[in-house]
Amino acid sequence: MAGRLILGIETSCDETAAAVYSSDDGLRSNVLYSQTEIHKEYGGVIPELASRSHLEKINSIVRRALEHGGVTLDVIDAIAVTVKPGLPGSLLVGLSFAKAIAWAKKKPIIGIDHLEGHIFSSFLEKSLPFPYLCLSASGGHTALYLVKNFGEFQIIGQTLDDAAGEAFDKIAKLMGLGYPGGPLIEKYAQEISFEDFFHYPRGNPHTLDFSFSGLKTAVLYDLVKRGWYDLPAKSLLATMNFENKKQVASSLLVCISKMFEQKIELALKEFSYVRGISFVGGVACNRFIKAKLAQLANKHNLPFASPSPAFCTDNAAMIAFVGNYKAEQNKFDTYSLDIF
Ligand code: KG4
Ligand code: ZN
């Protein structure tokens, strides 16, 4: 049967996910329950609600992943589970569940770094030659990596404050667009053809590190300056109309895209020997930024990989994929595996 079979489990934030990956035929199933509806009304993830929801869903999600994969737990060769980084209560639900079934069925367990999952998520659909540059951007992290091999990567630049997705989410909240902000900003910007109306600051072009909190403050003060935001009252004013919101969304998207392009260009100068570029994480759902980075790669004659949206946002397929090469390298953990 189908080479090595890995069951992947992911519960680091607000998605309860499980997947089955086969070393022979690739991804066999990928099941996910998103808690977005639960957290929407609060404008962000509430940790206590997240772990409770994981607890309710984990059993059925794992069962479904096994069923869809046409396997039972008995034929699974190893269980890969996210152990860091993430919300402690959420991580503990996935890990405790994974340990319990691993112990009951005497299966090996492998603790996975969620960020490593994102980095290698692009391989679920397309292989890139090593070494290559990876830009990983989501709600919790933003970093540039030099990827040397499976499981071998080095951070060459990272955010000094907020993550890119967080900037989208916080600015969308400021404008009362809703949560999560990234997809909404894209929707608004799309209607106005991604023009750069307000030229927001793009940070220091001479470093590979990112900073997004300055951008958030710059947008806030620009809104105040234009008479669209009441700073003491912390509220948006009715003077800001629908068209203005589209202009801000569009300018923000162009700004973040330019920041990414700038960093990648700089990294390509420093690491001129790289053989490809990948763009991963929740923000890589953004079609505008994806297209800009694909153009950049093309300009440098480098292959470009960026996963479909289902593999950009949190998922267990990427966890099972990393679990597969770790199993191949005999990197198993003991049953005393813990989070962080
Ligand atoms: O990878 P992910 O699901 O969770 C984390 O590990 O954080 O990423 C979620 C982030 C959110 O901040 C969300 O606003 C952003 O990804 N995002 C987007 C888009 N879709 C999701 N940002 C920009 N454009 C999008 N289309
Ligand atoms: Zn993530």
Tab-separated table of N, CA and C in Angstrom, residues 76-238:
chain	number	residue	atom	x	y	z
A	76	ILE	N	-1.311	3.780	9.051
A	76	ILE	CA	-0.520	5.020	9.106
A	76	ILE	C	0.868	4.698	9.684
A	77	ASP	N	1.925	5.259	9.065
A	77	ASP	CA	3.292	4.961	9.525
A	77	ASP	C	3.791	5.915	10.598
A	78	ALA	N	3.311	7.169	10.556
A	78	ALA	CA	3.727	8.116	11.604
A	78	ALA	C	2.725	9.259	11.684
A	79	ILE	N	2.674	9.880	12.864
A	79	ILE	CA	1.754	11.006	13.066
A	79	ILE	C	2.584	12.276	13.253
A	80	ALA	N	2.340	13.252	12.363
A	80	ALA	CA	3.056	14.525	12.427
A	80	ALA	C	2.106	15.577	12.984
A	81	VAL	N	2.564	16.310	13.977
A	81	VAL	CA	1.670	17.277	14.616
A	81	VAL	C	2.405	18.589	14.894
A	82	THR	N	1.706	19.716	14.661
A	82	THR	CA	2.303	21.031	14.919
A	82	THR	C	2.515	21.219	16.417
A	83	VAL	N	3.755	21.578	16.812
A	83	VAL	CA	4.033	21.808	18.236
A	83	VAL	C	4.439	23.256	18.542
A	84	LYS	N	4.745	24.048	17.502
A	84	LYS	CA	5.122	25.454	17.676
A	84	LYS	C	5.122	26.148	16.324
A	85	PRO	N	5.125	27.482	16.258
A	85	PRO	CA	4.601	28.371	17.293
A	85	PRO	C	3.079	28.420	17.183
A	86	GLY	N	2.430	28.993	18.170
A	86	GLY	CA	0.973	29.070	18.114
A	86	GLY	C	0.394	29.387	19.480
A	87	LEU	N	-0.921	29.322	19.565
A	87	LEU	CA	-1.596	29.562	20.842
A	87	LEU	C	-1.428	28.300	21.690
A	88	PRO	N	-0.898	28.433	22.914
A	88	PRO	CA	-0.609	27.238	23.717
A	88	PRO	C	-1.816	26.303	23.865
A	89	GLY	N	-2.975	26.871	24.207
A	89	GLY	CA	-4.165	26.036	24.420
A	89	GLY	C	-4.566	25.293	23.154
A	90	SER	N	-4.409	25.938	22.010
A	90	SER	CA	-4.765	25.328	20.732
A	90	SER	C	-3.773	24.234	20.356
A	91	LEU	N	-2.477	24.544	20.505
A	91	LEU	CA	-1.440	23.555	20.183
A	91	LEU	C	-1.623	22.299	21.040
A	92	LEU	N	-1.963	22.526	22.323
A	92	LEU	CA	-2.088	21.388	23.248
A	92	LEU	C	-3.197	20.424	22.850
A	93	VAL	N	-4.276	20.948	22.255
A	93	VAL	CA	-5.366	20.067	21.838
A	93	VAL	C	-4.865	19.105	20.753
A	94	GLY	N	-4.211	19.652	19.730
A	94	GLY	CA	-3.696	18.813	18.641
A	94	GLY	C	-2.649	17.836	19.130
A	95	LEU	N	-1.720	18.335	19.956
A	95	LEU	CA	-0.638	17.464	20.429
A	95	LEU	C	-1.175	16.356	21.330
A	96	SER	N	-2.071	16.690	22.248
A	96	SER	CA	-2.604	15.660	23.158
A	96	SER	C	-3.350	14.596	22.360
A	97	PHE	N	-4.107	15.043	21.365
A	97	PHE	CA	-4.855	14.097	20.538
A	97	PHE	C	-3.886	13.190	19.766
A	98	ALA	N	-2.864	13.814	19.172
A	98	ALA	CA	-1.876	13.047	18.393
A	98	ALA	C	-1.154	12.041	19.275
A	99	LYS	N	-0.772	12.483	20.473
A	99	LYS	CA	-0.059	11.580	21.390
A	99	LYS	C	-0.945	10.408	21.801
A	100	ALA	N	-2.204	10.707	22.073
A	100	ALA	CA	-3.127	9.656	22.526
A	100	ALA	C	-3.277	8.575	21.461
A	101	ILE	N	-3.499	9.002	20.196
A	101	ILE	CA	-3.697	7.974	19.163
A	101	ILE	C	-2.378	7.291	18.810
A	102	ALA	N	-1.277	8.026	18.899
A	102	ALA	CA	0.034	7.425	18.611
A	102	ALA	C	0.338	6.354	19.663
A	103	TRP	N	0.076	6.690	20.898
A	103	TRP	CA	0.327	5.765	22.019
A	103	TRP	C	-0.570	4.526	21.888
A	104	ALA	N	-1.852	4.761	21.627
A	104	ALA	CA	-2.813	3.648	21.542
A	104	ALA	C	-2.446	2.688	20.416
A	105	LYS	N	-1.969	3.239	19.287
A	105	LYS	CA	-1.674	2.395	18.118
A	105	LYS	C	-0.180	2.109	17.971
A	106	LYS	N	0.594	2.525	18.956
A	106	LYS	CA	2.064	2.330	18.936
A	106	LYS	C	2.698	2.845	17.633
A	107	LYS	N	2.323	4.077	17.281
A	107	LYS	CA	2.870	4.705	16.070
A	107	LYS	C	3.882	5.766	16.463
A	108	PRO	N	4.912	5.984	15.628
A	108	PRO	CA	5.852	7.073	15.935
A	108	PRO	C	5.193	8.446	15.777
A	109	ILE	N	5.703	9.401	16.538
A	109	ILE	CA	5.162	10.764	16.480
A	109	ILE	C	6.279	11.736	16.089
A	110	ILE	N	5.923	12.784	15.356
A	110	ILE	CA	6.916	13.781	14.923
A	110	ILE	C	6.347	15.177	15.196
A	111	GLY	N	7.033	15.968	15.994
A	111	GLY	CA	6.611	17.352	16.267
A	111	GLY	C	7.073	18.256	15.142
A	112	ILE	N	6.160	19.065	14.627
A	112	ILE	CA	6.486	19.917	13.468
A	112	ILE	C	6.392	21.397	13.821
A	113	ASP	N	7.348	22.170	13.289
A	113	ASP	CA	7.329	23.624	13.398
A	113	ASP	C	6.390	24.143	12.296
A	114	HIS	N	5.346	24.838	12.731
A	114	HIS	CA	4.345	25.381	11.801
A	114	HIS	C	5.001	26.205	10.672
A	115	LEU	N	6.041	26.967	11.018
A	115	LEU	CA	6.687	27.830	10.024
A	115	LEU	C	7.413	26.996	8.968
A	116	GLU	N	7.976	25.865	9.403
A	116	GLU	CA	8.607	24.945	8.439
A	116	GLU	C	7.521	24.390	7.507
A	117	GLY	N	6.345	24.142	8.066
A	117	GLY	CA	5.210	23.690	7.256
A	117	GLY	C	4.905	24.685	6.154
A	118	HIS	N	4.775	25.975	6.533
A	118	HIS	CA	4.483	27.008	5.518
A	118	HIS	C	5.585	27.042	4.457
A	119	ILE	N	6.851	27.031	4.908
A	119	ILE	CA	7.966	27.141	3.947
A	119	ILE	C	7.854	26.060	2.863
A	120	PHE	N	7.595	24.812	3.284
A	120	PHE	CA	7.607	23.716	2.298
A	120	PHE	C	6.226	23.432	1.695
A	121	SER	N	5.224	24.268	2.038
A	121	SER	CA	3.865	24.062	1.513
A	121	SER	C	3.831	24.123	-0.013
A	122	SER	N	4.752	24.885	-0.604
A	122	SER	CA	4.727	25.022	-2.070
A	122	SER	C	5.015	23.686	-2.766
A	123	PHE	N	5.739	22.779	-2.086
A	123	PHE	CA	6.076	21.481	-2.693
A	123	PHE	C	4.855	20.576	-2.878
A	124	LEU	N	3.748	20.922	-2.225
A	124	LEU	CA	2.536	20.108	-2.406
A	124	LEU	C	2.062	20.190	-3.856
A	125	GLU	N	2.443	21.282	-4.533
A	125	GLU	CA	2.010	21.455	-5.921
A	125	GLU	C	3.140	21.620	-6.927
A	126	LYS	N	4.283	22.129	-6.456
A	126	LYS	CA	5.374	22.394	-7.415
A	126	LYS	C	6.724	22.306	-6.707
A	127	SER	N	7.678	21.630	-7.325
A	127	SER	CA	9.019	21.536	-6.736
A	127	SER	C	9.882	22.676	-7.241
A	128	LEU	N	10.753	23.179	-6.378
A	128	LEU	CA	11.732	24.188	-6.790
A	128	LEU	C	13.116	23.604	-6.536
A	129	PRO	N	14.102	23.982	-7.342
A	129	PRO	CA	15.467	23.502	-7.079
A	129	PRO	C	16.082	24.257	-5.888
A	130	PHE	N	16.832	23.559	-5.059
A	130	PHE	CA	17.538	24.210	-3.943
A	130	PHE	C	18.856	24.797	-4.461
A	131	PRO	N	19.394	25.835	-3.863
A	131	PRO	CA	18.754	26.670	-2.846
A	131	PRO	C	17.816	27.684	-3.510
A	132	TYR	N	16.797	28.074	-2.771
A	132	TYR	CA	15.894	29.106	-3.310
A	132	TYR	C	15.473	30.062	-2.196
A	133	LEU	N	14.866	31.187	-2.597
A	133	LEU	CA	14.401	32.191	-1.635
A	133	LEU	C	12.931	31.956	-1.345
A	134	CYS	N	12.558	32.033	-0.074
A	134	CYS	CA	11.146	31.865	0.272
A	134	CYS	C	10.683	33.076	1.076
A	135	LEU	N	9.614	33.707	0.618
A	135	LEU	CA	8.981	34.769	1.401
A	135	LEU	C	7.734	34.158	2.024
A	136	SER	N	7.712	34.120	3.351
A	136	SER	CA	6.557	33.560	4.061
A	136	SER	C	5.868	34.687	4.815
A	137	ALA	N	4.605	34.939	4.509
A	137	ALA	CA	3.892	36.057	5.138
A	137	ALA	C	2.494	35.635	5.540
A	138	SER	N	2.199	35.788	6.828
A	138	SER	CA	0.841	35.452	7.264
A	138	SER	C	0.432	36.388	8.387
A	139	GLY	N	-0.584	35.989	9.144
A	139	GLY	CA	-1.079	36.849	10.215
A	139	GLY	C	-0.151	36.842	11.419
A	140	GLY	N	0.664	35.801	11.547
A	140	GLY	CA	1.514	35.671	12.724
A	140	GLY	C	2.991	35.881	12.449
A	141	HIS	N	3.411	35.830	11.200
A	141	HIS	CA	4.840	35.957	10.912
A	141	HIS	C	5.076	36.477	9.497
A	142	THR	N	6.234	37.073	9.303
A	142	THR	CA	6.671	37.495	7.968
A	142	THR	C	8.186	37.381	7.954
A	143	ALA	N	8.713	36.562	7.057
A	143	ALA	CA	10.164	36.375	7.010
A	143	ALA	C	10.614	35.929	5.629
A	144	LEU	N	11.884	36.219	5.372
A	144	LEU	CA	12.533	35.753	4.137
A	144	LEU	C	13.499	34.641	4.530
A	145	TYR	N	13.470	33.537	3.798
A	145	TYR	CA	14.346	32.412	4.113
A	145	TYR	C	15.201	32.055	2.909
A	146	LEU	N	16.395	31.544	3.223
A	146	LEU	CA	17.217	30.906	2.213
A	146	LEU	C	16.996	29.413	2.450
A	147	VAL	N	16.326	28.741	1.501
A	147	VAL	CA	15.979	27.329	1.696
A	147	VAL	C	17.008	26.462	0.985
A	148	LYS	N	17.746	25.666	1.783
A	148	LYS	CA	18.879	24.921	1.224
A	148	LYS	C	18.540	23.482	0.884
A	149	ASN	N	17.588	22.925	1.604
A	149	ASN	CA	17.169	21.545	1.361
A	149	ASN	C	15.926	21.272	2.207
A	150	PHE	N	15.371	20.072	2.135
A	150	PHE	CA	14.229	19.757	2.985
A	150	PHE	C	14.681	19.824	4.447
A	151	GLY	N	14.029	20.670	5.230
A	151	GLY	CA	14.380	20.803	6.645
A	151	GLY	C	15.595	21.661	6.906
A	152	GLU	N	16.179	22.231	5.848
A	152	GLU	CA	17.394	23.040	6.009
A	152	GLU	C	17.142	24.432	5.452
A	153	PHE	N	16.976	25.394	6.345
A	153	PHE	CA	16.688	26.752	5.888
A	153	PHE	C	17.219	27.750	6.907
A	154	GLN	N	17.422	28.981	6.417
A	154	GLN	CA	18.027	30.010	7.257
A	154	GLN	C	17.227	31.296	7.093
A	155	ILE	N	16.915	31.943	8.207
A	155	ILE	CA	16.207	33.234	8.129
A	155	ILE	C	17.204	34.292	7.679
A	156	ILE	N	16.869	35.038	6.622
A	156	ILE	CA	17.801	36.096	6.195
A	156	ILE	C	17.182	37.484	6.390
A	157	GLY	N	15.907	37.515	6.741
A	157	GLY	CA	15.242	38.787	7.033
A	157	GLY	C	13.914	38.492	7.687
A	158	GLN	N	13.506	39.350	8.628
A	158	GLN	CA	12.213	39.088	9.266
A	158	GLN	C	11.593	40.375	9.771
A	159	THR	N	10.331	40.306	10.148
A	159	THR	CA	9.690	41.520	10.613
A	159	THR	C	10.185	41.857	12.022
A	160	LEU	N	10.382	43.151	12.239
A	160	LEU	CA	10.870	43.596	13.542
A	160	LEU	C	9.688	43.887	14.464
A	161	ASP	N	8.489	43.882	13.912
A	161	ASP	CA	7.309	44.163	14.743
A	161	ASP	C	6.122	43.332	14.270
A	162	ASP	N	5.141	43.952	13.594
A	162	ASP	CA	3.946	43.220	13.164
A	162	ASP	C	4.231	42.333	11.949
A	163	ALA	N	3.352	41.359	11.728
A	163	ALA	CA	3.416	40.547	10.516
A	163	ALA	C	2.624	41.270	9.418
A	164	ALA	N	2.893	40.914	8.146
A	164	ALA	CA	2.207	41.589	7.031
A	164	ALA	C	0.688	41.393	7.117
A	165	GLY	N	0.267	40.166	7.409
A	165	GLY	CA	-1.169	39.875	7.509
A	165	GLY	C	-1.817	40.692	8.617
A	166	GLU	N	-1.043	40.878	9.692
A	166	GLU	CA	-1.523	41.664	10.827
A	166	GLU	C	-1.755	43.110	10.399
A	167	ALA	N	-0.857	43.638	9.544
A	167	ALA	CA	-1.001	45.009	9.046
A	167	ALA	C	-2.301	45.117	8.237
A	168	PHE	N	-2.543	44.126	7.371
A	168	PHE	CA	-3.802	44.122	6.603
A	168	PHE	C	-4.993	44.078	7.560
A	169	ASP	N	-4.917	43.177	8.550
A	169	ASP	CA	-6.040	42.997	9.479
A	169	ASP	C	-6.299	44.253	10.312
A	170	LYS	N	-5.203	44.858	10.832
A	170	LYS	CA	-5.376	46.028	11.710
A	170	LYS	C	-5.890	47.239	10.932
A	171	ILE	N	-5.372	47.449	9.718
A	171	ILE	CA	-5.802	48.618	8.935
A	171	ILE	C	-7.247	48.417	8.451
A	172	ALA	N	-7.585	47.172	8.109
A	172	ALA	CA	-8.975	46.886	7.705
A	172	ALA	C	-9.919	47.159	8.878
A	173	LYS	N	-9.464	46.831	10.079
A	173	LYS	CA	-10.290	47.051	11.275
A	173	LYS	C	-10.487	48.557	11.496
A	174	LEU	N	-9.393	49.308	11.319
A	174	LEU	CA	-9.419	50.769	11.447
A	174	LEU	C	-10.488	51.365	10.522
A	175	MET	N	-10.600	50.786	9.333
A	175	MET	CA	-11.549	51.313	8.338
A	175	MET	C	-12.919	50.635	8.432
A	176	GLY	N	-13.077	49.767	9.436
A	176	GLY	CA	-14.360	49.094	9.643
A	176	GLY	C	-14.740	48.141	8.522
A	177	LEU	N	-13.726	47.539	7.871
A	177	LEU	CA	-14.030	46.642	6.739
A	177	LEU	C	-14.459	45.242	7.188
A	178	GLY	N	-13.931	44.803	8.338
A	178	GLY	CA	-14.263	43.456	8.824
A	178	GLY	C	-13.022	42.606	9.008
A	179	TYR	N	-13.232	41.320	9.293
A	179	TYR	CA	-12.126	40.409	9.615
A	179	TYR	C	-12.316	39.082	8.888
A	180	PRO	N	-11.267	38.400	8.409
A	180	PRO	CA	-9.899	38.903	8.338
A	180	PRO	C	-9.731	39.958	7.244
A	181	GLY	N	-8.821	40.896	7.485
A	181	GLY	CA	-8.703	42.076	6.635
A	181	GLY	C	-8.095	41.844	5.263
A	182	GLY	N	-7.135	40.921	5.166
A	182	GLY	CA	-6.419	40.704	3.903
A	182	GLY	C	-7.322	40.528	2.698
A	183	PRO	N	-8.235	39.543	2.746
A	183	PRO	CA	-9.099	39.317	1.578
A	183	PRO	C	-10.001	40.520	1.287
A	184	LEU	N	-10.419	41.255	2.356
A	184	LEU	CA	-11.297	42.413	2.148
A	184	LEU	C	-10.535	43.566	1.502
A	185	ILE	N	-9.304	43.781	1.956
A	185	ILE	CA	-8.471	44.828	1.346
A	185	ILE	C	-8.292	44.505	-0.145
A	186	GLU	N	-8.068	43.230	-0.447
A	186	GLU	CA	-7.874	42.839	-1.853
A	186	GLU	C	-9.132	43.131	-2.669
A	187	LYS	N	-10.284	42.817	-2.065
A	187	LYS	CA	-11.558	43.029	-2.767
A	187	LYS	C	-11.765	44.522	-3.086
A	188	TYR	N	-11.538	45.360	-2.083
A	188	TYR	CA	-11.712	46.807	-2.275
A	188	TYR	C	-10.725	47.334	-3.319
A	189	ALA	N	-9.452	46.862	-3.205
A	189	ALA	CA	-8.396	47.367	-4.093
A	189	ALA	C	-8.649	46.976	-5.544
A	190	GLN	N	-9.204	45.776	-5.698
A	190	GLN	CA	-9.480	45.231	-7.031
A	190	GLN	C	-10.441	46.136	-7.806
A	191	GLU	N	-11.412	46.700	-7.063
A	191	GLU	CA	-12.434	47.530	-7.707
A	191	GLU	C	-11.851	48.820	-8.261
A	192	ILE	N	-10.641	49.136	-7.829
A	192	ILE	CA	-10.077	50.419	-8.232
A	192	ILE	C	-8.736	50.200	-8.960
A	193	SER	N	-8.600	48.948	-9.451
A	193	SER	CA	-7.468	48.565	-10.315
A	193	SER	C	-6.082	48.725	-9.695
A	194	PHE	N	-5.986	48.543	-8.398
A	194	PHE	CA	-4.682	48.523	-7.707
A	194	PHE	C	-3.816	49.745	-8.013
A	195	GLU	N	-4.399	50.916	-7.882
A	195	GLU	CA	-3.610	52.133	-8.108
A	195	GLU	C	-3.022	52.619	-6.793
A	196	ASP	N	-1.874	53.332	-6.891
A	196	ASP	CA	-1.231	53.844	-5.689
A	196	ASP	C	-1.620	55.303	-5.487
A	197	PHE	N	-2.695	55.552	-4.716
A	197	PHE	CA	-3.183	56.916	-4.535
A	197	PHE	C	-2.366	57.707	-3.519
A	198	PHE	N	-2.018	57.058	-2.395
A	198	PHE	CA	-1.478	57.831	-1.263
A	198	PHE	C	0.013	57.611	-0.952
A	199	HIS	N	0.683	56.736	-1.697
A	199	HIS	CA	2.132	56.520	-1.533
A	199	HIS	C	2.579	56.348	-0.080
A	200	TYR	N	2.085	55.340	0.578
A	200	TYR	CA	2.486	55.097	1.969
A	200	TYR	C	3.968	54.710	2.026
A	201	PRO	N	4.630	55.017	3.175
A	201	PRO	CA	6.079	54.746	3.284
A	201	PRO	C	6.407	53.261	3.206
A	202	ARG	N	7.515	52.960	2.527
A	202	ARG	CA	7.860	51.549	2.282
A	202	ARG	C	8.990	51.019	3.148
A	203	GLY	N	9.382	51.778	4.145
A	203	GLY	CA	10.410	51.297	5.077
A	203	GLY	C	11.814	51.426	4.524
A	204	ASN	N	12.757	50.877	5.268
A	204	ASN	CA	14.174	50.970	4.920
A	204	ASN	C	14.511	50.007	3.770
A	205	PRO	N	14.922	50.557	2.615
A	205	PRO	CA	15.183	49.675	1.468
A	205	PRO	C	16.530	48.955	1.541
A	206	HIS	N	17.350	49.298	2.568
A	206	HIS	CA	18.702	48.737	2.628
A	206	HIS	C	18.849	47.546	3.558
A	207	THR	N	17.753	47.089	4.119
A	207	THR	CA	17.846	45.934	5.013
A	207	THR	C	16.850	44.860	4.576
A	208	LEU	N	17.174	43.620	4.901
A	208	LEU	CA	16.259	42.520	4.537
A	208	LEU	C	15.150	42.366	5.583
A	209	ASP	N	15.242	43.110	6.692
A	209	ASP	CA	14.183	43.034	7.704
A	209	ASP	C	12.985	43.895	7.299
A	210	PHE	N	11.831	43.500	7.800
A	210	PHE	CA	10.590	44.223	7.487
A	210	PHE	C	10.111	44.972	8.730
A	211	SER	N	9.287	46.010	8.508
A	211	SER	CA	8.589	46.656	9.623
A	211	SER	C	7.219	47.075	9.117
A	212	PHE	N	6.186	46.626	9.834
A	212	PHE	CA	4.818	46.964	9.392
A	212	PHE	C	4.075	47.856	10.381
A	213	SER	N	4.616	48.004	11.614
A	213	SER	CA	3.873	48.817	12.581
A	213	SER	C	3.956	50.296	12.174
A	214	GLY	N	5.082	50.686	11.585
A	214	GLY	CA	5.246	52.061	11.111
A	214	GLY	C	4.248	52.370	10.013
A	215	LEU	N	4.008	51.374	9.175
A	215	LEU	CA	3.059	51.540	8.069
A	215	LEU	C	1.645	51.759	8.617
A	216	LYS	N	1.319	50.965	9.629
A	216	LYS	CA	-0.013	51.098	10.236
A	216	LYS	C	-0.203	52.513	10.794
A	217	THR	N	0.830	53.009	11.501
A	217	THR	CA	0.764	54.358	12.077
A	217	THR	C	0.681	55.402	10.961
A	218	ALA	N	1.456	55.187	9.895
A	218	ALA	CA	1.450	56.147	8.783
A	218	ALA	C	0.057	56.220	8.150
A	219	VAL	N	-0.583	55.065	7.973
A	219	VAL	CA	-1.933	55.057	7.386
A	219	VAL	C	-2.897	55.774	8.332
A	220	LEU	N	-2.767	55.465	9.627
A	220	LEU	CA	-3.654	56.092	10.617
A	220	LEU	C	-3.541	57.627	10.554
A	221	TYR	N	-2.295	58.154	10.567
A	221	TYR	CA	-2.118	59.604	10.541
A	221	TYR	C	-2.544	60.225	9.219
A	222	ASP	N	-2.420	59.436	8.157
A	222	ASP	CA	-2.879	59.929	6.857
A	222	ASP	C	-4.410	60.056	6.859
A	223	LEU	N	-5.075	59.096	7.489
A	223	LEU	CA	-6.543	59.154	7.587
A	223	LEU	C	-6.948	60.384	8.403
A	224	VAL	N	-6.204	60.639	9.497
A	224	VAL	CA	-6.492	61.798	10.360
A	224	VAL	C	-6.298	63.089	9.548
A	225	LYS	N	-5.170	63.143	8.828
A	225	LYS	CA	-4.827	64.338	8.037
A	225	LYS	C	-5.909	64.643	6.988
A	226	ARG	N	-6.469	63.597	6.421
A	226	ARG	CA	-7.495	63.786	5.383
A	226	ARG	C	-8.887	64.050	5.970
A	227	GLY	N	-8.958	64.072	7.310
A	227	GLY	CA	-10.234	64.353	7.968
A	227	GLY	C	-11.193	63.180	7.951
A	228	TRP	N	-10.641	61.953	7.879
A	228	TRP	CA	-11.488	60.755	7.815
A	228	TRP	C	-11.514	59.972	9.124
A	229	TYR	N	-10.631	60.380	10.067
A	229	TYR	CA	-10.541	59.611	11.302
A	229	TYR	C	-10.397	60.561	12.491
A	230	ASP	N	-11.163	60.305	13.542
A	230	ASP	CA	-11.103	61.114	14.752
A	230	ASP	C	-10.199	60.385	15.741
A	231	LEU	N	-8.973	60.894	15.906
A	231	LEU	CA	-7.987	60.208	16.736
A	231	LEU	C	-8.394	60.120	18.208
A	232	PRO	N	-8.780	61.270	18.854
A	232	PRO	CA	-9.161	61.161	20.279
A	232	PRO	C	-10.328	60.190	20.496
A	233	ALA	N	-11.282	60.182	19.583
A	233	ALA	CA	-12.458	59.307	19.751
A	233	ALA	C	-12.202	57.896	19.210
A	234	LYS	N	-11.050	57.734	18.558
A	234	LYS	CA	-10.679	56.443	17.940
A	234	LYS	C	-11.791	55.905	17.044
A	235	SER	N	-12.323	56.772	16.194
A	235	SER	CA	-13.371	56.269	15.303
A	235	SER	C	-13.292	56.888	13.912
A	236	LEU	N	-13.743	56.107	12.972
A	236	LEU	CA	-13.765	56.519	11.578
A	236	LEU	C	-14.896	57.536	11.407
A	237	LEU	N	-14.663	58.546	10.564
A	237	LEU	CA	-15.699	59.567	10.377
A	237	LEU	C	-16.489	59.302	9.094
A	238	ALA	N	-17.696	59.787	9.070
A	238	ALA	CA	-18.572	59.566	7.911
A	238	ALA	C	-18.045	60.281	6.664
